[in-house]
XYZ file of C-alpha atoms in Angstrom:
319
model
C 21.242 1.028 16.427
C 23.820 2.840 18.127
C 23.719 7.010 18.110
C 26.738 7.088 15.109
C 24.252 4.622 13.218
C 20.897 6.652 14.139
C 22.606 9.913 12.847
C 23.810 8.551 9.424
C 20.568 6.859 8.642
C 18.634 10.401 9.489
C 21.638 11.811 6.850
C 20.815 9.079 4.211
C 17.315 8.272 4.456
C 15.583 11.533 5.862
C 17.300 14.810 5.070
C 19.691 13.522 1.828
C 18.209 15.734 -1.010
C 15.897 17.455 1.183
C 18.325 19.411 3.458
C 22.248 19.854 2.490
C 23.076 21.448 5.856
C 21.222 19.009 7.865
C 22.936 15.960 5.999
C 26.179 17.595 6.335
C 25.764 18.110 9.867
C 24.388 14.677 10.970
C 27.180 13.188 9.070
C 29.784 14.999 10.775
C 28.045 14.457 14.108
C 27.964 10.699 13.066
C 31.826 10.874 13.066
C 32.615 12.846 15.837
C 33.510 11.168 19.006
C 33.003 14.227 21.413
C 29.433 15.311 19.910
C 28.294 11.410 20.163
C 29.498 11.101 23.767
C 27.438 14.031 24.781
C 24.360 12.850 22.875
C 24.793 9.250 24.493
C 24.460 10.892 27.729
C 20.965 11.710 27.340
C 18.222 9.694 27.692
C 17.644 7.109 24.482
C 14.159 9.013 23.383
C 16.278 12.217 23.584
C 19.115 11.349 21.089
C 16.870 12.191 18.163
C 18.645 14.121 15.460
C 16.352 16.569 14.477
C 15.303 17.316 18.653
C 18.847 18.083 18.738
C 19.584 19.964 15.700
C 16.282 22.230 16.366
C 17.568 22.945 19.693
C 20.733 24.410 18.394
C 18.925 26.566 16.087
C 16.369 27.747 18.855
C 19.089 28.929 20.856
C 20.508 30.646 17.729
C 23.612 28.406 16.900
C 25.192 28.094 13.561
C 24.001 25.124 11.433
C 25.631 26.118 7.763
C 28.710 24.115 8.469
C 29.747 21.500 10.458
C 33.279 22.752 12.232
C 31.489 26.222 13.524
C 28.353 24.054 14.593
C 30.579 21.358 16.307
C 32.582 24.207 18.293
C 29.598 26.020 19.421
C 27.651 23.034 20.762
C 30.604 21.852 22.902
C 30.783 25.371 24.342
C 27.138 26.049 24.866
C 26.137 21.707 25.845
C 24.424 22.877 29.329
C 22.120 25.310 27.333
C 21.792 22.688 24.527
C 20.820 19.707 26.633
C 18.843 22.108 29.069
C 16.535 22.360 25.669
C 16.431 18.816 24.980
C 15.354 17.820 27.953
C 12.650 20.504 28.145
C 11.358 20.232 24.058
C 9.970 17.491 22.242
C 10.068 17.019 18.637
C 6.281 18.115 17.484
C 6.843 18.501 13.864
C 3.262 18.769 13.149
C 3.773 18.923 9.732
C 0.571 19.706 7.805
C 1.577 18.112 4.217
C 0.964 14.818 6.041
C -2.818 15.892 5.368
C -2.581 14.927 1.850
C -1.614 11.315 2.892
C -4.797 11.088 4.975
C -7.347 12.871 2.890
C -8.400 9.829 0.736
C -8.970 7.875 3.820
C -10.797 10.418 5.759
C -13.092 11.175 2.544
C -13.887 7.681 2.165
C -15.451 7.141 5.751
C -19.142 7.983 6.596
C -19.637 11.598 7.418
C -19.482 13.896 9.071
C -16.350 13.257 11.115
C -15.226 13.512 14.560
C -11.543 13.954 14.525
C -9.220 13.272 17.539
C -5.531 13.199 16.932
C -2.905 11.531 18.976
C 0.262 13.360 19.551
C -1.264 16.638 18.079
C 1.239 19.006 19.003
C -0.365 22.308 17.969
C -3.241 20.467 16.277
C -2.517 21.677 12.965
C -3.452 18.277 11.251
C -6.816 18.479 12.973
C -8.239 20.444 10.135
C -7.695 18.822 6.736
C -10.970 19.961 5.436
C -9.154 23.730 5.750
C -6.584 23.114 3.369
C -6.282 23.125 -0.341
C -4.763 19.890 -2.157
C -3.466 19.438 -5.593
C -2.987 15.391 -6.514
C -0.750 15.678 -9.506
C -2.750 17.118 -12.355
C -6.138 16.541 -11.229
C -8.698 19.231 -10.304
C -7.913 20.865 -6.924
C -10.001 19.742 -3.895
C -10.668 22.059 -0.661
C -11.392 25.916 -0.017
C -9.748 27.994 -3.043
C -8.837 30.718 -0.226
C -6.811 28.795 1.845
C -3.566 29.791 2.787
C -2.011 26.295 2.605
C -1.934 24.384 -0.724
C -0.504 21.020 -0.502
C 0.821 18.966 -3.445
C 1.050 15.615 -3.700
C 2.398 12.857 -6.324
C -0.056 9.812 -6.560
C 1.016 6.280 -7.945
C -1.648 3.470 -7.900
C -5.401 3.947 -7.807
C -5.394 6.525 -4.968
C -9.139 7.515 -4.326
C -8.694 11.289 -4.650
C -11.937 12.661 -3.210
C -14.388 15.617 -5.011
C -14.219 17.232 -1.746
C -12.626 17.639 1.758
C -14.285 15.503 4.222
C -17.070 17.097 6.592
C -15.463 17.942 10.167
C -18.199 18.630 12.826
C -15.986 18.474 15.902
C -12.191 17.816 16.430
C -9.774 17.601 19.550
C -6.215 16.639 19.971
C -4.309 14.932 22.677
C -0.395 15.275 23.710
C 1.759 15.191 26.774
C 2.682 18.825 25.902
C 0.032 20.554 23.570
C 1.502 23.414 21.844
C -0.926 26.963 21.769
C -0.930 28.556 18.202
C -1.335 31.976 19.946
C 1.986 31.400 21.800
C 4.673 32.847 19.383
C 7.830 31.358 21.176
C 5.958 27.767 21.034
C 5.219 28.491 17.176
C 9.056 29.556 16.648
C 10.095 25.956 18.294
C 7.774 24.415 15.755
C 9.464 26.583 13.026
C 13.348 25.531 14.330
C 12.062 21.730 13.523
C 11.382 22.611 9.433
C 14.915 21.676 8.008
C 16.967 24.339 6.854
C 16.341 25.020 3.094
C 12.847 23.786 3.085
C 10.934 27.206 2.655
C 7.682 25.588 1.116
C 7.299 23.509 4.432
C 8.040 26.483 6.295
C 5.530 28.767 4.434
C 2.507 26.120 4.737
C 3.486 25.777 8.374
C 2.956 29.289 8.688
C -0.342 29.471 6.719
C -1.615 26.755 8.928
C -1.013 28.494 12.097
C -2.691 31.321 10.699
C -5.831 28.899 9.888
C -5.700 27.167 13.242
C -5.777 30.735 15.281
C -8.950 31.734 13.711
C -10.795 28.839 15.327
C -8.075 26.906 17.996
C -8.704 23.362 18.824
C -9.595 21.509 21.870
C -6.370 20.195 22.844
C -6.005 17.907 26.034
C -2.712 17.612 28.074
C -2.115 13.880 29.019
C -0.747 10.309 28.039
C -2.212 8.400 25.110
C -2.998 5.170 26.791
C -4.671 6.809 29.925
C -6.739 10.067 28.136
C -7.698 8.523 24.735
C -11.018 6.647 26.185
C -12.058 9.769 28.004
C -11.807 12.025 24.876
C -13.422 9.531 22.728
C -16.468 9.601 25.073
C -16.811 13.339 24.581
C -17.060 13.005 20.636
C -20.477 13.667 19.225
C -22.589 10.295 18.717
C -23.630 11.623 15.311
C -20.565 11.853 13.943
C -17.872 8.867 12.860
C -15.316 8.997 15.304
C -11.739 9.052 13.777
C -8.484 8.758 15.791
C -5.610 9.373 13.952
C -1.949 9.825 14.517
C 1.479 10.424 12.457
C 4.927 9.979 13.282
C 3.903 9.542 17.058
C 4.802 6.033 17.868
C 8.490 6.216 17.988
C 8.129 7.995 21.070
C 6.852 5.299 22.616
C 8.529 2.214 24.448
C 7.343 -0.759 22.975
C 5.056 -1.601 25.772
C 3.350 1.573 25.731
C 2.852 1.406 21.821
C 1.219 -2.129 22.147
C -1.070 -1.061 24.960
C -1.816 1.797 22.498
C -2.594 -0.435 19.413
C -4.705 -2.494 21.799
C -6.535 0.248 23.271
C -7.252 1.890 20.075
C -8.654 -1.078 18.605
C -11.167 -1.662 21.856
C -12.809 1.615 21.146
C -15.701 2.386 18.965
C -13.913 4.358 16.315
C -12.155 4.121 13.211
C -8.145 4.038 13.377
C -5.828 5.746 10.652
C -2.565 5.681 11.366
C 0.514 7.096 9.236
C 3.831 5.961 11.023
C 7.165 4.711 9.785
C 6.994 0.886 9.190
C 9.123 -0.268 11.732
C 6.817 1.092 14.338
C 3.873 -1.229 13.524
C 5.637 -4.201 12.572
C 2.550 -6.471 12.207
C 1.562 -4.432 8.833
C 4.598 -5.414 7.117
C 3.804 -8.875 6.774
C 0.436 -7.583 5.043
C 2.611 -5.865 2.030
C 3.012 -7.749 -1.145
C 6.276 -5.820 -1.917
C 8.656 -4.715 0.460
C 9.636 -1.038 1.318
C 11.868 1.410 -0.361
C 15.445 0.927 0.363
C 16.612 4.421 -0.173
C 14.210 6.734 1.567
C 12.038 6.612 4.511
C 8.498 5.555 3.583
C 5.310 5.811 6.435
C 2.441 3.437 5.791
C -0.959 4.895 5.828
C -3.291 2.304 7.273
C -7.309 2.192 8.150
C -8.440 0.354 11.161
C -5.017 -1.858 10.999
C -4.517 -2.218 7.151
C -1.892 -0.637 5.173
C -3.586 0.775 2.023
C -0.451 3.153 0.936
C 3.007 4.284 1.065
C 3.783 7.779 1.530
C 6.428 10.252 1.861
C 6.892 11.154 5.777
C 5.634 14.873 4.773
C 2.888 13.766 2.325
C 4.998 14.595 -0.544
C 3.883 11.342 -2.354
C 1.482 8.752 -2.036
C 1.798 5.447 -3.641
C -1.779 3.181 -3.369
C -1.491 -0.339 -2.632
C -3.862 -1.704 -5.336
C -5.873 -4.819 -4.128
């Protein structure tokens, strides 16, 4: 799709009813020839709406109304462009752990976790967060500063306890240090305006992870993953997982990754927007939602559920 379509899709399928400010800005950008021309001068992978909008916020630009936003971006485009080219969309949404937990808890314990596209590694700690699935008893440490609520549909195998994690590591082209205040400010700018609950749980997760920072490796997933898998303890079930990472790979690199992870002695959990792994769509009995973005949590390449992009809902695909 072209850039105007990209921003309109972001407005309609992602931020609508979640962030009125971003919906207004995205619709405005989609109809503004001046901004579209500036964005089109960026490499295709850097034209992402959230990357542009987060960069403006990171630089202190206005995001409440389109007119001041448009004029500010045009005046400060050199700075905005430099930030876009320097930074990455590394949302690190811990709410997605609610989508992953039923699969993780169902594997042979204990677990050694490897997250691809780990950002600051916040999703490497699913055992340190507390979960509320509908009105079922809460799962996870009662004193956790992170509480994740998830609406469910279908026979979701909600566990009675969090998984046992004995080792964890992450892989990213640009890993972020939870102890670095400027990098954590960037993560906060990636949370959409008006989503105070997401911001609070991000800050809570940062506090959790700062107490026990993860082992993060800088590198390309196709080149570095096998070496990282080799470091995992042999007595644990090694799980390679990722969420919302594949949109940032070219199709050839994506195919190489899928082939590589299938060849490794690991369990593979993916949680991606459905177009990124089209082979999974053929396994769905019913179609995907037309009016909202849906992720497809999958185990070893087999989809088990549809999920909200931030783990806010989970619909199990009953056998």
